[in-house]
Amino acid sequence: MNAPSLPSVARPVAAAPAVAATPVATGFGGTLSEGVAKLDINGKSYELPLLVGTENERAVDISKLRAMTGVVTLDEGYVNTGSTTSAITFLDGEKGILRYRGYPIEVLAEKCDFVEVSYLLIYGKLPTSDELNSFGKMLSHHTMIHEDMRSFYGGFPRDAHPMATLGSVVGALSTFYQDSLDVRDPRQVEVSVHRLLAKLPTIAAYSHKKSIGQPLIYPRNDLSYCENFLQMMFAVPCEEYHIDPDFADALDMLLIVHADHEQNCSTSTVRMVGSSDANLFASISAGICALWGPLHGGANQASVEMLEKIVADGGNVKKYVDLAKKKDSGFRLMGFGHRVYKNYDPRARLIKATCDKLLAKIARHDPIFDIAQQLEEVALADEYFIERKLYPNVDFYSGVIYRAMGIPVQMFPVLFAMGRLPGWIAHWIEMHHSPSQKICRPRQIYTGERLRDFEPISKRV
Ligand code: ACO
């Protein structure tokens, strides 16, 4: 194949220092050293390196803090902790900027397809047409799953959530494809990358077919990535299935905008699991589990379910905005707010525009799209949401498009996982390539009992 080889995951013998003495920009995870930060602990002063990234994000390097001072940092939820340097995705949550490998998301969504964006994220550069051609062929070549794996689907209960099925079957890839598990062999890693990208749509579509009791449809290698997924989702053996090119285009855009988002919960999970040298299939399976939660990838499902509830309740948008403002209600506007974006999520803007176009094209009136727009309008004019900088996020409108395509609500997080896959892979490879890579092992502040005397069971009350 013509695609450049992935960077070797073998680590150099002599690890490079985490911070260069003089300012240098290295490719992977490059940072500039920018003087020192001073820290006072109980009257004693310490100097810590101050680093700056290529977009002027600044960080205090505390990697030697405990060795120097005996003190660790505490940051629950990693609100303020950089877990790594990374050269894959830049996002500025204050300004609403998102770029993959330096290219704005708006440009990539307009000019590339998902396979090209996957190549960019994983190989670090836009492909030439030969490279894209052979990468695409490689993905087509691996679309089928081992025939014995198909029988797994018979064992899952029919009402199993497709994310549960997806995570299980992806984990099971390591039982069927044992010839590509060595994390130190770049060729084996590359084969695993191709297998994952090619097979995930097949595994995902089979999860859906199983849940509705229809026969599993084999992939078709003459179709594009998204067309093939749609035919595996919706075709049946007894009649012709016509793929709507606008649906395929909308799906392509949705996968692109989900493809990476730097150190989010699932990506950090993939990096953390991979840091123990767990193979790529196992690491990605862990990422799928992390993505499933309603505060992360499950939010698109939660968001549509909330919109449906508002429609069923008479469409009183203000009532729900007011409810979300009451702390004791336990209710939040799903699809609103983001840990990093304190501005309009640029992905939400792209999705909203596609949603508008798609609904107009198919001349379908969807009351939940109207409610979503009203909800956005009311919330964005409300002091509570303005003060807290709560804007619609990527999940707010994506569900409306999926619904228009006939994709059931439970499949929404599965589609998110398909989109996020190249980002997870790129981070897993980058993590292994880093000269300063170590197993991820956070510290803690113990708050439990001090040393206690053991009581024999007969004396316990
Ligand atoms: N509705 C109402 N109030 C909200 C919402 C919301 N959706 N989101 C945040 N707030 C409020 C909080 O109550 C809090 O108020 P306070 O300062 O008065 O206590 C303030 O805004 C800050 O919220 P936090 O929970 O501290 O923000 P955090 O960064 O931890 O959470 C999160 C971000 C989890 C995304 C949150 O906004 C949320 O729960 N949103 C709804 C779920 C959702 O849409 N998740 C998808 C995220 S995108 C993704 O994962 C792909």
Short mmCIF file of C-alpha atoms and ligand atoms in Angstrom, two decimals:
data_model
loop_
_atom_site.label_atom_id
_atom_site.label_comp_id
_atom_site.label_asym_id
_atom_site.label_seq_id
_atom_site.Cartn_x
_atom_site.Cartn_y
_atom_site.Cartn_z
CA MET A 1 0.00 0.00 0.00
CA ASN A 2 1.10 3.59 -0.53
CA ALA A 3 0.08 5.02 2.84
CA PRO A 4 3.09 6.08 4.88
CA SER A 5 3.79 3.76 7.76
CA LEU A 6 2.49 4.70 11.15
CA PRO A 7 5.14 5.92 13.55
CA SER A 8 6.78 3.01 15.31
CA VAL A 9 5.48 2.52 18.82
CA ALA A 10 8.84 1.16 19.97
CA ARG A 11 10.25 3.53 22.56
CA PRO A 12 13.70 5.06 22.18
CA VAL A 13 16.32 3.61 24.51
CA ALA A 14 17.20 6.94 26.09
CA ALA A 15 14.00 8.84 26.90
CA ALA A 16 14.12 12.52 25.96
CA PRO A 17 13.71 14.94 28.88
CA ALA A 18 10.10 16.06 29.39
CA VAL A 19 11.17 19.70 29.15
CA ALA A 20 13.87 20.91 26.82
CA ALA A 21 16.45 23.20 28.34
CA THR A 22 16.31 25.59 25.39
CA PRO A 23 13.14 26.40 23.45
CA VAL A 24 12.52 23.69 20.84
CA ALA A 25 9.38 22.61 19.07
CA THR A 26 9.38 18.84 18.60
CA GLY A 27 6.76 17.19 16.36
CA PHE A 28 4.84 14.90 18.68
CA GLY A 29 3.78 16.62 21.89
CA GLY A 30 6.20 19.51 21.31
CA THR A 31 6.32 22.28 23.87
CA LEU A 32 8.43 25.34 24.40
CA SER A 33 10.01 26.00 27.74
CA GLU A 34 9.11 29.50 28.92
CA GLY A 35 10.89 30.20 32.15
CA VAL A 36 9.73 29.05 35.57
CA ALA A 37 6.77 29.27 37.94
CA LYS A 38 7.47 29.85 41.64
CA LEU A 39 5.59 27.90 44.27
CA ASP A 40 5.70 28.58 48.00
CA ILE A 41 4.95 25.68 50.35
CA ASN A 42 5.12 26.45 54.06
CA GLY A 43 7.60 29.25 53.49
CA LYS A 44 9.91 27.29 51.21
CA SER A 45 10.12 28.38 47.59
CA TYR A 46 10.35 26.00 44.62
CA GLU A 47 10.80 26.64 40.92
CA LEU A 48 8.81 24.62 38.40
CA PRO A 49 9.20 24.73 34.60
CA LEU A 50 6.61 26.81 32.77
CA LEU A 51 5.69 25.42 29.34
CA VAL A 52 3.87 26.90 26.39
CA GLY A 53 2.24 25.00 23.52
CA THR A 54 2.15 26.06 19.86
CA GLU A 55 -1.13 27.95 20.40
CA ASN A 56 0.18 29.67 23.56
CA GLU A 57 -1.57 27.43 26.06
CA ARG A 58 0.52 27.61 29.20
CA ALA A 59 1.19 24.97 31.83
CA VAL A 60 3.23 24.48 34.96
CA ASP A 61 5.11 21.18 34.70
CA ILE A 62 4.54 19.49 38.05
CA SER A 63 5.96 16.09 37.08
CA LYS A 64 8.85 16.50 39.57
CA LEU A 65 6.78 18.27 42.26
CA ARG A 66 6.42 15.30 44.61
CA ALA A 67 10.08 14.36 44.31
CA MET A 68 11.06 17.98 45.07
CA THR A 69 8.53 18.79 47.80
CA GLY A 70 6.72 15.64 48.99
CA VAL A 71 3.44 17.26 47.90
CA VAL A 72 1.08 16.15 45.10
CA THR A 73 -1.63 18.15 43.32
CA LEU A 74 -5.35 17.41 43.69
CA ASP A 75 -7.72 18.08 40.80
CA GLU A 76 -10.87 15.96 40.82
CA GLY A 77 -12.36 15.54 37.36
CA TYR A 78 -9.06 16.82 35.86
CA VAL A 79 -10.65 20.26 35.47
CA ASN A 80 -7.24 21.91 35.44
CA THR A 81 -4.83 19.12 34.62
CA GLY A 82 -3.05 18.57 31.33
CA SER A 83 -2.53 14.80 31.16
CA THR A 84 -0.25 14.94 28.14
CA THR A 85 1.13 17.08 25.36
CA SER A 86 -0.52 16.32 22.03
CA ALA A 87 -0.15 17.42 18.42
CA ILE A 88 -3.49 16.08 17.15
CA THR A 89 -6.32 18.48 17.95
CA PHE A 90 -6.44 22.08 19.08
CA LEU A 91 -9.53 23.52 20.63
CA ASP A 92 -10.14 26.89 22.18
CA GLY A 93 -13.32 26.64 24.20
CA GLU A 94 -13.49 30.39 24.86
CA LYS A 95 -13.29 31.31 21.17
CA GLY A 96 -15.17 28.25 19.83
CA ILE A 97 -12.25 27.00 17.70
CA LEU A 98 -11.68 23.35 16.76
CA ARG A 99 -8.86 22.17 14.47
CA TYR A 100 -7.58 18.69 13.57
CA ARG A 101 -3.84 18.69 12.83
CA GLY A 102 -4.06 22.45 12.28
CA TYR A 103 -7.04 22.41 9.86
CA PRO A 104 -10.29 24.13 10.96
CA ILE A 105 -13.22 21.76 11.42
CA GLU A 106 -15.36 23.92 9.12
CA VAL A 107 -12.86 23.46 6.24
CA LEU A 108 -12.52 19.71 6.77
CA ALA A 109 -16.30 19.26 6.99
CA GLU A 110 -16.72 21.08 3.67
CA LYS A 111 -13.82 19.64 1.67
CA CYS A 112 -13.05 16.13 2.98
CA ASP A 113 -14.86 12.90 3.60
CA PHE A 114 -14.57 10.89 6.81
CA VAL A 115 -11.98 8.46 5.42
CA GLU A 116 -9.71 11.37 4.45
CA VAL A 117 -10.13 12.98 7.88
CA SER A 118 -9.36 9.62 9.53
CA TYR A 119 -6.15 9.44 7.52
CA LEU A 120 -5.26 12.99 8.56
CA LEU A 121 -5.79 12.27 12.25
CA ILE A 122 -3.94 8.96 12.24
CA TYR A 123 -1.03 9.70 9.88
CA GLY A 124 -0.71 13.39 10.78
CA LYS A 125 -0.98 14.73 7.21
CA LEU A 126 -3.56 15.05 4.45
CA PRO A 127 -3.16 12.14 2.01
CA THR A 128 -2.20 12.43 -1.65
CA SER A 129 -4.79 10.89 -3.98
CA ASP A 130 -2.72 7.67 -4.24
CA GLU A 131 -2.44 7.45 -0.47
CA LEU A 132 -6.15 8.06 -0.01
CA ASN A 133 -6.96 5.51 -2.67
CA SER A 134 -4.91 2.76 -1.10
CA PHE A 135 -6.08 3.65 2.42
CA GLY A 136 -9.71 3.47 1.24
CA LYS A 137 -9.04 0.12 -0.47
CA MET A 138 -7.47 -1.22 2.71
CA LEU A 139 -10.58 -0.23 4.67
CA SER A 140 -12.85 -1.91 2.09
CA HIS A 141 -10.73 -5.05 2.21
CA HIS A 142 -11.33 -5.56 5.95
CA THR A 143 -15.07 -4.80 6.24
CA MET A 144 -16.27 -8.34 6.97
CA ILE A 145 -15.97 -9.77 10.45
CA HIS A 146 -14.93 -13.37 11.07
CA GLU A 147 -17.93 -15.57 10.32
CA ASP A 148 -17.79 -17.11 13.82
CA MET A 149 -18.15 -13.62 15.30
CA ARG A 150 -21.56 -13.32 13.65
CA SER A 151 -22.78 -16.08 15.93
CA PHE A 152 -21.99 -13.87 18.96
CA TYR A 153 -25.01 -11.79 18.04
CA GLY A 154 -27.28 -14.77 18.63
CA GLY A 155 -26.12 -14.86 22.24
CA PHE A 156 -26.97 -11.28 23.16
CA PRO A 157 -30.49 -10.57 24.43
CA ARG A 158 -32.59 -8.89 21.76
CA ASP A 159 -33.14 -5.83 23.94
CA ALA A 160 -29.41 -5.37 24.67
CA HIS A 161 -28.27 -1.75 24.26
CA PRO A 162 -26.24 -1.61 21.03
CA MET A 163 -23.40 0.21 22.88
CA ALA A 164 -23.08 -2.84 25.16
CA THR A 165 -22.96 -5.10 22.12
CA LEU A 166 -20.48 -2.81 20.35
CA GLY A 167 -18.07 -2.70 23.30
CA SER A 168 -18.24 -6.48 23.76
CA VAL A 169 -17.70 -7.36 20.09
CA VAL A 170 -14.85 -4.85 19.69
CA GLY A 171 -13.18 -6.34 22.79
CA ALA A 172 -13.67 -9.78 21.25
CA LEU A 173 -11.74 -8.73 18.11
CA SER A 174 -8.60 -9.49 20.11
CA THR A 175 -9.71 -13.13 20.36
CA PHE A 176 -10.19 -13.47 16.60
CA TYR A 177 -7.32 -11.36 15.29
CA GLN A 178 -4.45 -12.50 17.46
CA ASP A 179 -1.97 -11.89 14.64
CA SER A 180 -2.16 -8.10 15.13
CA LEU A 181 -1.97 -7.64 18.92
CA ASP A 182 1.70 -6.79 19.43
CA VAL A 183 1.80 -3.11 20.41
CA ARG A 184 5.55 -2.95 19.68
CA ASP A 185 5.20 -4.07 16.05
CA PRO A 186 4.20 -1.08 13.86
CA ARG A 187 2.96 -3.35 11.07
CA GLN A 188 0.66 -5.26 13.44
CA VAL A 189 -0.60 -1.96 14.87
CA GLU A 190 -1.36 -0.73 11.35
CA VAL A 191 -3.29 -3.91 10.51
CA SER A 192 -5.32 -3.47 13.73
CA VAL A 193 -6.01 0.16 12.74
CA HIS A 194 -7.35 -0.92 9.32
CA ARG A 195 -9.38 -3.73 10.85
CA LEU A 196 -10.99 -1.46 13.42
CA LEU A 197 -11.89 1.32 11.00
CA ALA A 198 -13.23 -1.17 8.46
CA LYS A 199 -15.14 -3.43 10.84
CA LEU A 200 -16.70 -0.94 13.27
CA PRO A 201 -19.57 0.02 10.88
CA THR A 202 -20.26 -3.70 10.29
CA ILE A 203 -20.26 -4.46 14.04
CA ALA A 204 -22.43 -1.39 14.69
CA ALA A 205 -24.99 -2.20 11.98
CA TYR A 206 -25.20 -5.84 13.14
CA SER A 207 -26.00 -4.60 16.67
CA HIS A 208 -28.98 -2.74 15.21
CA LYS A 209 -30.16 -5.63 13.02
CA LYS A 210 -30.00 -7.96 16.00
CA SER A 211 -32.14 -5.58 18.08
CA ILE A 212 -34.91 -5.52 15.45
CA GLY A 213 -34.73 -9.21 14.59
CA GLN A 214 -33.65 -8.75 10.96
CA PRO A 215 -30.97 -10.75 9.14
CA LEU A 216 -27.44 -9.32 9.32
CA ILE A 217 -26.49 -7.73 6.00
CA TYR A 218 -22.97 -8.28 4.65
CA PRO A 219 -20.87 -5.20 3.82
CA ARG A 220 -20.50 -4.11 0.19
CA ASN A 221 -17.00 -3.03 -0.77
CA ASP A 222 -18.13 -1.11 -3.87
CA LEU A 223 -19.82 1.50 -1.65
CA SER A 224 -18.33 4.44 0.22
CA TYR A 225 -17.78 4.19 3.99
CA CYS A 226 -21.08 5.88 4.86
CA GLU A 227 -23.11 4.34 2.03
CA ASN A 228 -21.97 0.89 3.12
CA PHE A 229 -23.02 1.59 6.71
CA LEU A 230 -26.47 2.79 5.62
CA GLN A 231 -27.07 -0.29 3.47
CA MET A 232 -26.00 -2.62 6.33
CA MET A 233 -28.38 -0.73 8.64
CA PHE A 234 -31.42 -0.54 6.37
CA ALA A 235 -31.23 -3.08 3.52
CA VAL A 236 -33.09 -6.38 3.76
CA PRO A 237 -32.34 -9.43 1.59
CA CYS A 238 -35.81 -9.49 0.00
CA GLU A 239 -35.85 -6.09 -1.74
CA GLU A 240 -33.71 -3.42 -3.37
CA TYR A 241 -32.41 -0.70 -1.05
CA HIS A 242 -31.84 2.79 -2.44
CA ILE A 243 -29.16 4.79 -0.63
CA ASP A 244 -30.08 8.47 -0.36
CA PRO A 245 -26.84 10.38 -1.19
CA ASP A 246 -27.93 13.27 1.06
CA PHE A 247 -28.19 10.89 4.01
CA ALA A 248 -24.74 9.52 3.24
CA ASP A 249 -23.36 13.10 3.04
CA ALA A 250 -25.02 14.13 6.32
CA LEU A 251 -23.66 11.03 8.05
CA ASP A 252 -20.21 11.75 6.67
CA MET A 253 -20.31 15.28 8.12
CA LEU A 254 -21.50 13.99 11.49
CA LEU A 255 -18.66 11.46 11.65
CA ILE A 256 -16.13 14.17 10.75
CA VAL A 257 -17.25 16.57 13.48
CA HIS A 258 -17.10 13.76 16.06
CA ALA A 259 -13.72 12.43 14.91
CA ASP A 260 -11.60 13.92 17.68
CA HIS A 261 -11.91 16.24 20.63
CA GLU A 262 -8.56 16.00 22.42
CA GLN A 263 -8.44 14.69 26.00
CA ASN A 264 -12.15 14.00 26.64
CA CYS A 265 -13.33 11.18 28.92
CA SER A 266 -13.29 8.35 26.34
CA THR A 267 -10.04 9.43 24.65
CA SER A 268 -8.31 9.74 28.02
CA THR A 269 -9.64 6.24 28.80
CA VAL A 270 -8.16 4.87 25.56
CA ARG A 271 -4.81 6.48 26.40
CA MET A 272 -4.92 5.26 29.99
CA VAL A 273 -5.80 1.66 29.10
CA GLY A 274 -3.26 1.70 26.26
CA SER A 275 -0.57 2.98 28.63
CA SER A 276 -0.47 -0.47 30.23
CA ASP A 277 0.41 -1.83 26.76
CA ALA A 278 -3.08 -3.33 26.38
CA ASN A 279 -3.68 -4.01 22.68
CA LEU A 280 -5.55 -1.57 20.45
CA PHE A 281 -8.81 -3.58 20.34
CA ALA A 282 -8.95 -3.76 24.17
CA SER A 283 -8.14 -0.05 24.50
CA ILE A 284 -10.84 0.98 22.00
CA SER A 285 -13.38 -1.28 23.69
CA ALA A 286 -12.68 0.58 26.94
CA GLY A 287 -13.16 3.90 25.12
CA ILE A 288 -16.57 2.73 23.87
CA CYS A 289 -17.63 1.95 27.46
CA ALA A 290 -16.50 5.41 28.61
CA LEU A 291 -18.39 7.04 25.75
CA TRP A 292 -21.64 5.29 26.63
CA GLY A 293 -22.44 7.44 29.69
CA PRO A 294 -25.18 10.10 29.33
CA LEU A 295 -22.78 12.88 30.37
CA HIS A 296 -20.55 12.05 27.38
CA GLY A 297 -21.52 10.16 24.20
CA GLY A 298 -24.89 9.13 25.57
CA ALA A 299 -25.94 12.79 25.66
CA ASN A 300 -27.25 12.74 22.07
CA GLN A 301 -29.72 10.02 23.06
CA ALA A 302 -30.61 11.87 26.27
CA SER A 303 -31.04 15.10 24.31
CA VAL A 304 -33.56 13.66 21.81
CA GLU A 305 -35.43 11.89 24.60
CA MET A 306 -35.70 15.22 26.41
CA LEU A 307 -36.96 16.99 23.25
CA GLU A 308 -39.53 14.22 22.70
CA LYS A 309 -40.70 14.64 26.28
CA ILE A 310 -41.11 18.40 25.82
CA VAL A 311 -43.12 17.85 22.61
CA ALA A 312 -45.33 15.26 24.35
CA ASP A 313 -45.85 17.70 27.23
CA GLY A 314 -47.32 20.37 24.93
CA GLY A 315 -44.09 22.08 23.82
CA ASN A 316 -43.77 24.47 26.74
CA VAL A 317 -40.08 25.25 26.33
CA LYS A 318 -39.92 27.86 29.07
CA LYS A 319 -41.18 25.36 31.64
CA TYR A 320 -38.14 23.12 30.97
CA VAL A 321 -35.67 26.00 30.88
CA ASP A 322 -37.00 27.07 34.30
CA LEU A 323 -36.75 23.50 35.57
CA ALA A 324 -33.12 23.25 34.46
CA LYS A 325 -32.34 26.39 36.47
CA LYS A 326 -33.68 24.85 39.70
CA LYS A 327 -30.78 23.05 41.38
CA ASP A 328 -33.01 20.70 43.39
CA SER A 329 -34.94 19.54 40.28
CA GLY A 330 -32.05 17.29 39.23
CA PHE A 331 -32.93 18.24 35.62
CA ARG A 332 -30.43 19.65 33.13
CA LEU A 333 -30.92 20.69 29.55
CA MET A 334 -29.29 17.76 27.78
CA GLY A 335 -27.14 18.84 24.84
CA PHE A 336 -26.33 22.10 26.64
CA GLY A 337 -23.07 23.05 28.32
CA HIS A 338 -19.58 21.69 27.90
CA ARG A 339 -16.55 21.30 30.13
CA VAL A 340 -14.35 23.10 27.61
CA TYR A 341 -16.61 25.19 25.33
CA LYS A 342 -17.67 28.43 26.95
CA ASN A 343 -18.87 29.66 23.57
CA TYR A 344 -21.04 28.18 20.79
CA ASP A 345 -19.70 24.70 20.00
CA PRO A 346 -18.49 25.03 16.36
CA ARG A 347 -19.64 21.46 15.72
CA ALA A 348 -23.19 22.32 16.81
CA ARG A 349 -23.24 25.14 14.23
CA LEU A 350 -22.26 22.79 11.39
CA ILE A 351 -24.75 20.15 12.49
CA LYS A 352 -27.58 22.65 12.81
CA ALA A 353 -26.98 23.86 9.25
CA THR A 354 -26.97 20.29 7.89
CA CYS A 355 -30.07 19.49 9.88
CA ASP A 356 -31.88 22.47 8.38
CA LYS A 357 -30.86 21.46 4.85
CA LEU A 358 -31.72 17.79 5.27
CA LEU A 359 -35.17 18.40 6.75
CA ALA A 360 -35.95 20.90 3.98
CA LYS A 361 -34.77 18.47 1.29
CA ILE A 362 -36.87 15.57 2.51
CA ALA A 363 -39.73 18.00 3.21
CA ARG A 364 -40.18 16.46 6.61
CA HIS A 365 -41.51 18.52 9.43
CA ASP A 366 -40.06 17.30 12.70
CA PRO A 367 -41.58 18.92 15.78
CA ILE A 368 -38.49 18.12 17.85
CA PHE A 369 -36.36 20.29 15.52
CA ASP A 370 -38.75 23.21 16.11
CA ILE A 371 -38.61 22.61 19.85
CA ALA A 372 -34.80 22.37 19.76
CA GLN A 373 -34.61 25.77 18.00
CA GLN A 374 -37.05 27.35 20.45
CA LEU A 375 -35.18 25.87 23.40
CA GLU A 376 -31.90 27.25 22.10
CA GLU A 377 -33.46 30.69 21.61
CA VAL A 378 -35.01 30.83 25.10
CA ALA A 379 -31.93 29.44 26.87
CA LEU A 380 -29.47 31.72 25.08
CA ALA A 381 -31.48 34.77 26.14
CA ASP A 382 -31.71 33.62 29.76
CA GLU A 383 -29.40 35.15 32.38
CA TYR A 384 -28.71 31.76 34.03
CA PHE A 385 -27.33 30.28 30.78
CA ILE A 386 -25.55 33.49 29.76
CA GLU A 387 -23.77 33.79 33.11
CA ARG A 388 -22.60 30.17 33.03
CA LYS A 389 -21.71 30.30 29.33
CA LEU A 390 -23.95 27.34 28.52
CA TYR A 391 -24.42 26.86 24.77
CA PRO A 392 -25.78 23.98 22.67
CA ASN A 393 -23.12 21.30 22.25
CA VAL A 394 -22.44 18.76 19.50
CA ASP A 395 -25.21 16.48 20.77
CA PHE A 396 -28.02 18.99 20.67
CA TYR A 397 -28.90 18.73 16.96
CA SER A 398 -27.18 15.49 15.90
CA GLY A 399 -30.07 13.37 17.17
CA VAL A 400 -32.52 15.29 14.98
CA ILE A 401 -30.53 14.31 11.85
CA TYR A 402 -30.23 10.70 12.96
CA ARG A 403 -34.00 10.60 13.50
CA ALA A 404 -34.59 12.02 10.01
CA MET A 405 -32.49 9.16 8.61
CA GLY A 406 -34.52 6.59 10.53
CA ILE A 407 -31.72 5.72 12.95
CA PRO A 408 -33.18 4.65 16.31
CA VAL A 409 -32.32 6.60 19.44
CA GLN A 410 -30.30 3.78 21.04
CA MET A 411 -27.95 3.80 18.06
CA PHE A 412 -26.97 7.48 18.50
CA PRO A 413 -24.01 6.81 20.84
CA VAL A 414 -22.93 4.00 18.50
CA LEU A 415 -22.71 6.52 15.66
CA PHE A 416 -20.69 8.78 17.96
CA ALA A 417 -18.27 5.88 18.59
CA MET A 418 -17.89 5.30 14.83
CA GLY A 419 -17.01 8.97 14.40
CA ARG A 420 -14.62 9.10 17.37
CA LEU A 421 -12.69 5.96 16.36
CA PRO A 422 -9.91 7.63 14.30
CA GLY A 423 -9.32 10.13 17.11
CA TRP A 424 -8.98 7.34 19.69
CA ILE A 425 -6.56 5.51 17.38
CA ALA A 426 -4.48 8.65 16.74
CA HIS A 427 -4.18 9.29 20.49
CA TRP A 428 -3.30 5.66 21.25
CA ILE A 429 -0.48 5.80 18.69
CA GLU A 430 0.71 9.22 19.82
CA MET A 431 0.77 8.05 23.44
CA HIS A 432 2.92 5.05 22.54
CA HIS A 433 5.23 7.17 20.40
CA SER A 434 5.96 9.68 23.15
CA PRO A 435 9.53 9.32 24.42
CA SER A 436 8.34 10.17 27.94
CA GLN A 437 5.42 7.69 27.91
CA LYS A 438 4.73 5.86 31.16
CA ILE A 439 1.85 3.82 32.51
CA CYS A 440 -0.89 6.25 33.66
CA ARG A 441 -1.13 6.04 37.40
CA PRO A 442 -2.61 9.04 39.22
CA ARG A 443 -1.97 9.74 42.91
CA GLN A 444 -4.64 10.31 45.56
CA ILE A 445 -5.10 11.98 48.92
CA TYR A 446 -6.14 9.24 51.31
CA THR A 447 -9.00 10.28 53.62
CA GLY A 448 -9.88 6.92 55.21
CA GLU A 449 -9.19 5.38 58.60
CA ARG A 450 -5.76 5.53 60.18
CA LEU A 451 -4.13 2.27 61.34
CA ARG A 452 -6.68 0.16 63.26
CA ASP A 453 -6.44 -2.95 65.41
CA PHE A 454 -7.93 -6.05 63.79
CA GLU A 455 -10.94 -7.43 65.70
CA PRO A 456 -11.71 -11.15 65.52
CA ILE A 457 -15.21 -11.78 64.10
CA SER A 458 -16.52 -13.03 67.46
CA LYS A 459 -15.80 -9.67 69.09
CA ARG A 460 -17.27 -7.40 66.40
CA VAL A 461 -20.53 -5.58 67.13
N1 ACO B 1 -28.49 22.59 32.24
C1 ACO B 1 -28.58 23.39 33.33
N2 ACO B 1 -27.53 23.81 34.06
C2 ACO B 1 -26.31 23.40 33.67
C3 ACO B 1 -26.12 22.58 32.55
C4 ACO B 1 -27.26 22.17 31.82
N3 ACO B 1 -27.16 21.38 30.75
N4 ACO B 1 -24.81 22.33 32.39
C5 ACO B 1 -24.19 22.97 33.38
N5 ACO B 1 -25.09 23.63 34.16
C6 ACO B 1 -24.79 24.51 35.31
C7 ACO B 1 -24.42 23.70 36.55
O1 ACO B 1 -25.53 23.40 37.34
C8 ACO B 1 -23.45 24.62 37.22
O2 ACO B 1 -24.19 25.63 37.86
P1 ACO B 1 -23.63 26.31 39.23
O3 ACO B 1 -22.36 26.99 38.85
O4 ACO B 1 -24.72 27.25 39.65
O5 ACO B 1 -23.44 25.17 40.21
C9 ACO B 1 -22.71 25.29 36.08
O6 ACO B 1 -23.63 25.26 34.95
C10 ACO B 1 -21.42 24.57 35.67
O7 ACO B 1 -21.73 23.21 35.43
P2 ACO B 1 -20.76 22.01 35.75
O8 ACO B 1 -21.54 20.74 35.87
O9 ACO B 1 -19.85 22.37 36.89
O10 ACO B 1 -19.88 21.99 34.43
P3 ACO B 1 -19.00 20.80 33.95
O11 ACO B 1 -17.97 21.39 33.07
O12 ACO B 1 -18.56 19.94 35.07
O13 ACO B 1 -20.04 19.91 33.09
C11 ACO B 1 -21.32 18.99 31.35
C12 ACO B 1 -20.12 19.90 31.73
C13 ACO B 1 -21.19 17.62 32.06
C14 ACO B 1 -21.29 18.74 29.85
C15 ACO B 1 -22.63 19.70 31.78
O14 ACO B 1 -22.73 20.94 31.12
C16 ACO B 1 -23.87 18.83 31.52
O15 ACO B 1 -24.22 18.00 32.36
N6 ACO B 1 -24.53 19.03 30.31
C17 ACO B 1 -25.65 18.19 29.95
C18 ACO B 1 -25.15 16.85 29.40
C19 ACO B 1 -24.54 16.99 28.01
O16 ACO B 1 -25.09 17.62 27.13
N7 ACO B 1 -23.37 16.33 27.84
C20 ACO B 1 -22.67 16.29 26.54
C21 ACO B 1 -21.36 17.02 26.59
S1 ACO B 1 -20.63 17.04 25.00
C22 ACO B 1 -19.90 15.57 24.86
O17 ACO B 1 -19.55 14.84 25.78
C23 ACO B 1 -19.67 15.12 23.51
#
